[in-house]
Coordinates of C-alpha atoms in Angstrom, one line a residue:
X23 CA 181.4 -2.8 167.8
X24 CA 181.7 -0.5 164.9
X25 CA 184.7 1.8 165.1
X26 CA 184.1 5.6 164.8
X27 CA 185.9 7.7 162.1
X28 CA 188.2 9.1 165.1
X29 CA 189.1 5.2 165.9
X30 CA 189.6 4.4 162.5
X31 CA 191.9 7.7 162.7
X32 CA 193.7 6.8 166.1
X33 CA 195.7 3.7 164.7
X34 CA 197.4 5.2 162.0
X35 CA 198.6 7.7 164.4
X36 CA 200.0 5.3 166.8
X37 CA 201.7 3.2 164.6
X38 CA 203.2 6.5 163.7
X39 CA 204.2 7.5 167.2
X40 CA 205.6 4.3 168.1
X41 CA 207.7 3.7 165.4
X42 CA 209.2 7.4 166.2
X43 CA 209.6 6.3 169.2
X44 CA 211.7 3.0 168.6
X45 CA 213.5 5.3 166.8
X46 CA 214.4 7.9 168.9
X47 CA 215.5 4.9 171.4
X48 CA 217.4 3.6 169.1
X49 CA 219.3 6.6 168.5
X50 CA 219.6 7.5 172.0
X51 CA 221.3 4.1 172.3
X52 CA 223.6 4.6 169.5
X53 CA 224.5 7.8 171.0
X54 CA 225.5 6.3 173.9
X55 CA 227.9 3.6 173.0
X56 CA 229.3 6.1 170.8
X57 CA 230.5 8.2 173.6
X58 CA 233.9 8.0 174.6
X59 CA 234.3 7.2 178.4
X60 CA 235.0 10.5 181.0
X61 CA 239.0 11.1 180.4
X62 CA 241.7 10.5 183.1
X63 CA 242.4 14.3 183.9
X64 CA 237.8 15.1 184.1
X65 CA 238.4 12.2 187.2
X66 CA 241.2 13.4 189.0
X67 CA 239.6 17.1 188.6
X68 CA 237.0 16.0 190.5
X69 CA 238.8 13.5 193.2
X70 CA 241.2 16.6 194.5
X71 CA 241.3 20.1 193.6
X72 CA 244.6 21.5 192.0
X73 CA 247.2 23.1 194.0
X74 CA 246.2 22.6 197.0
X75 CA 246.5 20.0 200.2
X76 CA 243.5 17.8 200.2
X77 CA 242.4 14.6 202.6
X78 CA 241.6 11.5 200.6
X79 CA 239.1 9.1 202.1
X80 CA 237.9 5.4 201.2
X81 CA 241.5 5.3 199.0
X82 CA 241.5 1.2 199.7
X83 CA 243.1 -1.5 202.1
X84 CA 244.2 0.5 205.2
X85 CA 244.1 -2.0 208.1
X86 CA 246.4 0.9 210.7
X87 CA 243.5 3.4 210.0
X88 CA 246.5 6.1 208.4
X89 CA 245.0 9.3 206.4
X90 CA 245.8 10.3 203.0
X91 CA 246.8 13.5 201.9
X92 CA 247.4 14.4 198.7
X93 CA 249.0 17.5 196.3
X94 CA 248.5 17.6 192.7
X95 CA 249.8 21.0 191.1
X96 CA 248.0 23.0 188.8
X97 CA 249.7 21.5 185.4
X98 CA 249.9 18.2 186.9
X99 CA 252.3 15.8 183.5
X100 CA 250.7 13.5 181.7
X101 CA 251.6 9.9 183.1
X102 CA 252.7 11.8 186.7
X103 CA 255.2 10.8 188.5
X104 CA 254.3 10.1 192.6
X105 CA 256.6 11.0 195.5
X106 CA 255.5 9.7 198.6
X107 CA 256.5 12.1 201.4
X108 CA 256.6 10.2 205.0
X109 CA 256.6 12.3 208.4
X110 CA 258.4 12.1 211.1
X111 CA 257.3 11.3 214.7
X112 CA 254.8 13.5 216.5
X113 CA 254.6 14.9 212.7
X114 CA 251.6 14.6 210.4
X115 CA 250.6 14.7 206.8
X116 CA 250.4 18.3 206.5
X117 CA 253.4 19.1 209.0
X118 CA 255.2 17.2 206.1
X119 CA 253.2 19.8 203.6
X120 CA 254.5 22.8 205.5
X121 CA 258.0 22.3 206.5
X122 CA 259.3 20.7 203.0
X123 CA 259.3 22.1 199.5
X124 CA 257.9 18.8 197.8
X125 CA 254.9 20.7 197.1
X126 CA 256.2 23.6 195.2
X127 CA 258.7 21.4 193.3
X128 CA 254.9 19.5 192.3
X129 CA 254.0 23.2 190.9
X130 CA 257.6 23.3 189.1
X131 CA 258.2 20.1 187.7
X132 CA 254.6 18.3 187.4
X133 CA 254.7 15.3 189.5
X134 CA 251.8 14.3 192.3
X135 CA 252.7 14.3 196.3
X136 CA 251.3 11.6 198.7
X137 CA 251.5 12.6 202.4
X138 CA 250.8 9.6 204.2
X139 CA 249.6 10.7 208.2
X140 CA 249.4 8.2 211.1
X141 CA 246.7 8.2 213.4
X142 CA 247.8 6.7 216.7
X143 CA 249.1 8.0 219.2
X144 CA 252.8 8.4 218.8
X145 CA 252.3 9.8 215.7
X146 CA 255.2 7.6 214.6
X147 CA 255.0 4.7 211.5
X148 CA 254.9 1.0 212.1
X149 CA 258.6 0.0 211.2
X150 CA 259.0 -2.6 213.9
X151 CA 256.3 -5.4 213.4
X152 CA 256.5 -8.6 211.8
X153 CA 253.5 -7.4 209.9
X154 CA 255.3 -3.8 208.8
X155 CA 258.5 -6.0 207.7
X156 CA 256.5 -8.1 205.3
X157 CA 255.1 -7.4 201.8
X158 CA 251.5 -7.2 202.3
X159 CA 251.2 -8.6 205.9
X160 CA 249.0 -5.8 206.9
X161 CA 250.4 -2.8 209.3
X162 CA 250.7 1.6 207.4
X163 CA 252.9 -0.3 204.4
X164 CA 250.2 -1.7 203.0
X165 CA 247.8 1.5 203.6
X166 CA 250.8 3.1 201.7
X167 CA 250.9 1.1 199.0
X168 CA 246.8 1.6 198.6
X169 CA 247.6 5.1 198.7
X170 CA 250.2 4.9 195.6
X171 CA 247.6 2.3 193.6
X172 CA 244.4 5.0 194.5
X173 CA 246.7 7.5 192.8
X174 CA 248.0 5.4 189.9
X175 CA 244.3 4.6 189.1
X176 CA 242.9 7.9 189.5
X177 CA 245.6 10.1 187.7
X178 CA 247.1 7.6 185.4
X179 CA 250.5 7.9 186.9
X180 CA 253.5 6.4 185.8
X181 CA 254.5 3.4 187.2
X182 CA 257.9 3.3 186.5
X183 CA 258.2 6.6 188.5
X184 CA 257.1 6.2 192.0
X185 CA 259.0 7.2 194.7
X186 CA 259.6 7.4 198.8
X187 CA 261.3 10.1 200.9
X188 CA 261.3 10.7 204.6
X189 CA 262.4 11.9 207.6
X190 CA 263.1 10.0 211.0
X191 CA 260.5 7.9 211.2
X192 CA 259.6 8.5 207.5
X193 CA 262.8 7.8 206.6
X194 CA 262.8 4.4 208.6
X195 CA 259.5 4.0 206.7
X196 CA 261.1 4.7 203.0
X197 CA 263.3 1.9 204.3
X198 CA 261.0 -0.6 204.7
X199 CA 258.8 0.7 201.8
X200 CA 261.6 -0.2 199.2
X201 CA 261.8 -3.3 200.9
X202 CA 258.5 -4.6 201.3
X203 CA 257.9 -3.0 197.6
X204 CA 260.6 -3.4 195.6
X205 CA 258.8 -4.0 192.4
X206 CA 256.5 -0.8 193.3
X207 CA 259.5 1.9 194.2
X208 CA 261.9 3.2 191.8
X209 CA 264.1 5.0 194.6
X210 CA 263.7 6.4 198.1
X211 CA 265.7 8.9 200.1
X212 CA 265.9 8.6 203.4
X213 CA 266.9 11.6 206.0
X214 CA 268.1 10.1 209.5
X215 CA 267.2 6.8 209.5
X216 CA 268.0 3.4 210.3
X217 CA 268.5 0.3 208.0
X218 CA 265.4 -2.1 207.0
X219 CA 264.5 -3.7 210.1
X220 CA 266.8 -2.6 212.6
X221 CA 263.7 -1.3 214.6
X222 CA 262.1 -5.0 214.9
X223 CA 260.3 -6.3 217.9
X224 CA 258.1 -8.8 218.4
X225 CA 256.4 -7.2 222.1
X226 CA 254.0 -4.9 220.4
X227 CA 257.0 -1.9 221.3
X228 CA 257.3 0.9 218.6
X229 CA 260.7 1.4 220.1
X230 CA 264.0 -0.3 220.2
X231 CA 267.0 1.3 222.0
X232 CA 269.7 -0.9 220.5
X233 CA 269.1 0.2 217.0
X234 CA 268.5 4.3 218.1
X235 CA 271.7 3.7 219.7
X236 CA 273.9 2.2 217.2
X237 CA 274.6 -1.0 218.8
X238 CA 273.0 -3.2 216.2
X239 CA 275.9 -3.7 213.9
X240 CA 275.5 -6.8 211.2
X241 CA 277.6 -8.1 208.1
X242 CA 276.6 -6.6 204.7
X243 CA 274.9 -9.8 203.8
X244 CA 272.8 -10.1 206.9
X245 CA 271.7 -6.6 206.1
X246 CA 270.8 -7.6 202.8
X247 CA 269.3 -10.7 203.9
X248 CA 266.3 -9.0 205.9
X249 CA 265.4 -6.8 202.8
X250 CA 265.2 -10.0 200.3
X251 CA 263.1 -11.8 202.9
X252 CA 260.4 -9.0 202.7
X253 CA 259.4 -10.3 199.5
X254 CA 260.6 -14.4 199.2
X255 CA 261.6 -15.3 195.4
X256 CA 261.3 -11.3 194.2
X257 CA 264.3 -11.4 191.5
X258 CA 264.1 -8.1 189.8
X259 CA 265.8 -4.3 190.2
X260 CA 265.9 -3.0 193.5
X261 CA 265.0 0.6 194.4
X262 CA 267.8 2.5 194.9
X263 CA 268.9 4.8 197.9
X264 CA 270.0 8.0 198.7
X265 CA 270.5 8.2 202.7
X266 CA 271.3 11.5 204.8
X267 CA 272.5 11.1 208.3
X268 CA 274.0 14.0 210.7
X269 CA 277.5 12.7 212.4
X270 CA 276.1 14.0 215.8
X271 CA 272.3 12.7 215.9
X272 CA 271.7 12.1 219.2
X273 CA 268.2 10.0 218.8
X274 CA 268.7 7.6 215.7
X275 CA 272.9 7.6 216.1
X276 CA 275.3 8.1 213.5
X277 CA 276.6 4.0 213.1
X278 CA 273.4 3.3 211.7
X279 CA 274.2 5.6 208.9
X280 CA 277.1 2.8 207.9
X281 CA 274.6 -0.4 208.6
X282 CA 272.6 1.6 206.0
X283 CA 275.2 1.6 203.7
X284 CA 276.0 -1.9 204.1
X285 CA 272.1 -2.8 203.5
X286 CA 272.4 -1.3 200.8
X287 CA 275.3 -2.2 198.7
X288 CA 274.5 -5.7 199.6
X289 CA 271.0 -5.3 197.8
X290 CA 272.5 -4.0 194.9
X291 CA 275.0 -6.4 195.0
X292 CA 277.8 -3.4 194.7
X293 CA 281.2 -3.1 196.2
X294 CA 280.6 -1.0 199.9
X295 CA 284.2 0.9 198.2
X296 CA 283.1 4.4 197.2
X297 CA 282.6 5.0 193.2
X298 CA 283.4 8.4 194.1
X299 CA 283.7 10.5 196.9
X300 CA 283.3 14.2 197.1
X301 CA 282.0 17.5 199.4
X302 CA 279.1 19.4 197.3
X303 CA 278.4 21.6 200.2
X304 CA 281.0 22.3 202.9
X305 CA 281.0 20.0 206.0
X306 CA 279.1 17.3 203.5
X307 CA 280.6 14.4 202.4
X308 CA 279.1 12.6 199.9
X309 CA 279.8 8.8 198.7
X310 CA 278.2 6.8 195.8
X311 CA 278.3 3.5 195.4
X312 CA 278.0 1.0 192.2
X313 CA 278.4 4.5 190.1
X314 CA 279.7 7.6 190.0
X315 CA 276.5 9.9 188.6
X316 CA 273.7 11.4 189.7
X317 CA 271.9 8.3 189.8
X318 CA 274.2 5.7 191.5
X319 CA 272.6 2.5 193.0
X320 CA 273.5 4.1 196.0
X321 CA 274.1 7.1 197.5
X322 CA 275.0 8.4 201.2
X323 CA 275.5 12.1 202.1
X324 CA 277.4 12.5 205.9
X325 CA 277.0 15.8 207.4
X326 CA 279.5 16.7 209.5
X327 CA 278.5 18.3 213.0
X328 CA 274.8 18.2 212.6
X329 CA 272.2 16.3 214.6
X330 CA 268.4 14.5 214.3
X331 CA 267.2 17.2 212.3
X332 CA 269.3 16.9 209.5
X333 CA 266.5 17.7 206.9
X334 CA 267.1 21.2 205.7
X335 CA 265.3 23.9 202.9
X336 CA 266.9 23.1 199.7
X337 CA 268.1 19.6 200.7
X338 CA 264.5 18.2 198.4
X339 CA 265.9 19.6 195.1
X340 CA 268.7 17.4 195.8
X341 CA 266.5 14.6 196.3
X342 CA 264.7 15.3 192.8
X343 CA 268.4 14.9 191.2
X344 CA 268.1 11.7 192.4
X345 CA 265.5 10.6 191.7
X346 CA 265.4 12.0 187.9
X347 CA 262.7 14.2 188.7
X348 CA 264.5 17.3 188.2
X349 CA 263.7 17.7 184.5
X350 CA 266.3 16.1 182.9
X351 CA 263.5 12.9 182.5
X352 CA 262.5 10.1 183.9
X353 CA 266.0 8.2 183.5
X354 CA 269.4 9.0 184.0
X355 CA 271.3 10.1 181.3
X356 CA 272.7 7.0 178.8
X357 CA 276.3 6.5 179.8
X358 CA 278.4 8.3 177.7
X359 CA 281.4 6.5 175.0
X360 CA 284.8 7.5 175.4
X361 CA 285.5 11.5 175.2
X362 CA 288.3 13.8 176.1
X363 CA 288.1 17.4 177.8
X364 CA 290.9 20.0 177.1
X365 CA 291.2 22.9 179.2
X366 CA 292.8 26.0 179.7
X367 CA 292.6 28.5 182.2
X368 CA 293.7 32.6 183.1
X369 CA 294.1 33.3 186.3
X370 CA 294.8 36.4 188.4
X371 CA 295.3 37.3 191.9
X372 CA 291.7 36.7 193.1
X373 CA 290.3 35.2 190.4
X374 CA 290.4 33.0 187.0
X375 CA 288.5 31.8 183.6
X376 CA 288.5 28.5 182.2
X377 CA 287.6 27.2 178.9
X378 CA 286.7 24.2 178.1
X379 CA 286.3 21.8 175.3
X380 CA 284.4 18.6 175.8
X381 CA 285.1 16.2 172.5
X382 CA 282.8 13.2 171.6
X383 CA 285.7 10.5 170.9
X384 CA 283.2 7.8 170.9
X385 CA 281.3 6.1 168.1
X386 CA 277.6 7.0 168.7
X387 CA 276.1 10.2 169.4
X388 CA 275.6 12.3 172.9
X389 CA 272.3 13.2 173.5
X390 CA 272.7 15.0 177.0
X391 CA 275.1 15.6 178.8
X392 CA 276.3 16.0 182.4
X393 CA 280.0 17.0 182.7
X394 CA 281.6 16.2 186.1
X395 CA 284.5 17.7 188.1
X396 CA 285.9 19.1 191.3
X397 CA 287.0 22.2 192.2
X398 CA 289.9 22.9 194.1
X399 CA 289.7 24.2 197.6
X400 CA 289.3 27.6 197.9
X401 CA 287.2 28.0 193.9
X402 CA 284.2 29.1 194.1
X403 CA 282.0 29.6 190.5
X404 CA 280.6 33.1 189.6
X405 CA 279.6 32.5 186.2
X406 CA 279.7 30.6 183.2
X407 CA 278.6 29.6 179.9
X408 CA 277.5 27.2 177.6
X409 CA 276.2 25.0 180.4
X410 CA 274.7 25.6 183.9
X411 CA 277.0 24.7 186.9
X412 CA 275.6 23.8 189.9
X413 CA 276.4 23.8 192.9
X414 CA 279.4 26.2 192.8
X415 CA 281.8 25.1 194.4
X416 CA 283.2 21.6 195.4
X417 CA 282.2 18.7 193.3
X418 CA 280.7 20.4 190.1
X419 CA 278.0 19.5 187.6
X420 CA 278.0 21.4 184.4
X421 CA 274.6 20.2 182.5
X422 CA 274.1 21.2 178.5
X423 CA 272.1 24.0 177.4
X424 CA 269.3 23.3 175.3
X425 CA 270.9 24.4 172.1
X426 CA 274.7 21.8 172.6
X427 CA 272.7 19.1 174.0
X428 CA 273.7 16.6 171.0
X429 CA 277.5 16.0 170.5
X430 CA 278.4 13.6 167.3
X431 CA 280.9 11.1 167.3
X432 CA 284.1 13.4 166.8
X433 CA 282.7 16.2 167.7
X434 CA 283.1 19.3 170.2
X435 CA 281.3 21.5 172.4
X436 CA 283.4 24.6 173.9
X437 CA 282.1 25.7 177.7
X438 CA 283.4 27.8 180.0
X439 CA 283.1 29.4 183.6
X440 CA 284.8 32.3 185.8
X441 CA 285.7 31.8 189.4
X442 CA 286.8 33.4 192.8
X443 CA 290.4 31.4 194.3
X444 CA 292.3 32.2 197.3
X445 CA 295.9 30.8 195.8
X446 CA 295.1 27.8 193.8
X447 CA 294.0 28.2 190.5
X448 CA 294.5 24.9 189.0
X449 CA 292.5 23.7 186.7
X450 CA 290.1 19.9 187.8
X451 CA 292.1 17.1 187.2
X452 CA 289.7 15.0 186.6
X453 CA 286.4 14.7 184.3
X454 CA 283.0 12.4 183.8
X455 CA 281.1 12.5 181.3
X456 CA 277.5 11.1 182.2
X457 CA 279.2 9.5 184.7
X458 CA 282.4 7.9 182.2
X459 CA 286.0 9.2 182.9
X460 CA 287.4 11.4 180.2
X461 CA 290.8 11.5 179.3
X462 CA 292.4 14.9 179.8
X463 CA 293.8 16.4 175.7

């Protein structure tokens, strides 16, 4: 067949067209391997909205069926840290939301809240079973620990920095978290609890009456002994722990406060002897163990008088402190060389000034600084400078202002405070530096 004019003109056009075409789909292609993947933060924008309590579903391996709540504040950090808040019995998820301030510390310092919820029953977390009491043998631990991955993945979260606090049965929980996950906590703080698996039972029973009552009493090694056999051959750092315990709690009783301690120590391998003892708030008692800072291995806080409900407004600042999430960084502050603190005071009937000069006698430089002491009974602070001094009375921290944070070998800082007395107006006998004893000029 002869081919018309308007055939003869119809090829060259569709050579045309398809060769624009391979083209464009070879651009299109280009384009696309070009294009960088969707960014960490465009994700977690859309898994959760910002500053608010929100229900995560389908978060991973969750064989006790717990829910997943979850807080990420408005100007969530880069590489977040996670604190994993755990309820107490007949509490929930958001109960834990509402009556602590984990949430609006998020908001001030950056870091993303868990709030693991159970959903049987009791309302109370698995701490008893042989599955709870092993690494990955099933029970809300492991649900937990899919919880921390789902939010490591999603909102690239640091590692380094995850943590556990709780209360009653959440604190029993944190408990069994750092020991279960050893390689997966950094620290945990634990408010009226009960050692690492003091709560065990074989008969199904959430319950056991000889550890609520104090009557389970073991040595410091056999203590340690249950925690290392969470996770067989596990050889690195252990979590540490800051434990809270009311002298009259009536439910979970004050002895186990001491097995705690034991636990513990033991873990850390640390003498069970007090680093340092002191009262930052009156009718508290506070011990550290294996250190004398902010950040010991371990550290135990009695209050005297007080019962179960031993968790208080205020009391999760504290908890920040120790874990480093207070915004003084990730890590405590590098232990300081030697340095020497001279001091004099002016005192008059009611009240007094001190000033004080803080010398680098060491041989490398201070960058940050946390100056120890305690007060004499009866001072109160009212004011200061150069530093911040919390809290104000009792056993004192005086942290660096922004602009003296660097001391060079040799040299000086000069700081200062007033306070209230009622007859003593002494000035401490005794100062740390980052948690190193100064001599006294």
């Amino acid at each position: 067949m002869t081919p018309t004019p308007h055939d003869r003109a119809r090829g060259p056009l569709r050579s045309a067209f398809l060769t624009l075409l391979a083209a464009l789909v070879s651009l299109l292609a280009a384009t696309l391997l070009a294009a960088p993947p969707a960014a960490a933060s465009d994700t977690a924008a859309e898994a959760a909205p910002r500053a608010a309590l929100t229900e995560i579903t389908g978060f991973g391996t969750n064989p006790s069926n717990l829910q997943m709540y979850l807080y990420v504040p408005q100007n969530v950090t880069a590489k977040p840290a996670i604190v994993v808040a755990v309820h107490y019995c007949t509490g929930s998820g958001p109960a834990m939301y509402n009556g602590t301030e984990y949430a609006s510390l998020a908001d001030r310092y950056g870091f993303i809240v868990v709030y693991p919820s159970v959903t049987r029953s009791s309302k109370c977390f698995d701490v008893a079973s042989p599955q709870a009491l092993t690494r990955g043998g099933g029970s809300d631990p492991v649900g937990i620990k899919s919880m921390v991955d789902w939010t490591v993945r999603t909102y690239g979260a640091d590692t380094g920095r995850i943590f556990a606090t709780g209360i009653s049965s959440g604190a029993m929980m944190t408990n069994v978290l750092l020991g279960d996950y050893p390689d997966v906590f950094a620290a945990g703080a634990a408010f009226a609890g009960v050692p690492f698996a003091c709560f065990a039972t074989t008969n199904g029973s959430e319950w056991n009456s000889d550890c609520a009552n104090g009557t389970v009493i073991r040595t410091p090694k056999a203590w340690g002994d249950l925690v290392r056999g969470a996770h067989p051959g596990y050889t690195g750092p252990r979590p540490r722990m800051q434990l809270w315990h009311g002298t009259t709690d009536d439910v979970l009783r004050y002895p186990n406060f001491g097995e705690e301690i034991k636990q513990w120590t033991n873990v850390h391998g640390v003498a069970q002897t007090p680093a340092a003892t002191d009262s930052p708030q009156s009718g508290w008692t506070r011990t550290r163990y294996g250190g004398t800072g902010d950040r010991a291995p371990v550290e135990a806080i009695s209050l005297q008088g007080t019962g179960h409900n031993v968790y208080a407004w205020g009391m999760g600042a504290r908890v920040l402190t120790f874990f480093g999430l207070d915004g003084s960084g990730p890590a405590p502050q590098p232990p300081a060389g030697p340095c020497k603190v001279t001091v004099t005071t002016q005192a008059w009937s009611t009240g007094l000034t001190a000033s004080v000069t803080l010398t680098n006698t060491g041989t490398t430089a201070v960058d940050g600084w946390k100056l120890g002491f305690t007060l004499p009974a009866g001072q109160t602070v009212t004011g200061g400078w150069g530093a911040t001094y919390t809290p104000a009375s009792g056993a004192v921290t005086a942290t660096n202002a922004a602009y003296n944070a660097a001391i060079a070998p040799g040299a000086s800082v000069s700081i200062g405070y007033q306070a209230n007395h009622t007859g003593n107006s002494a000035a401490p006998s005794a100062y740390t530096l980052n948690g190193t004893s100064c001599t006294r000029g």
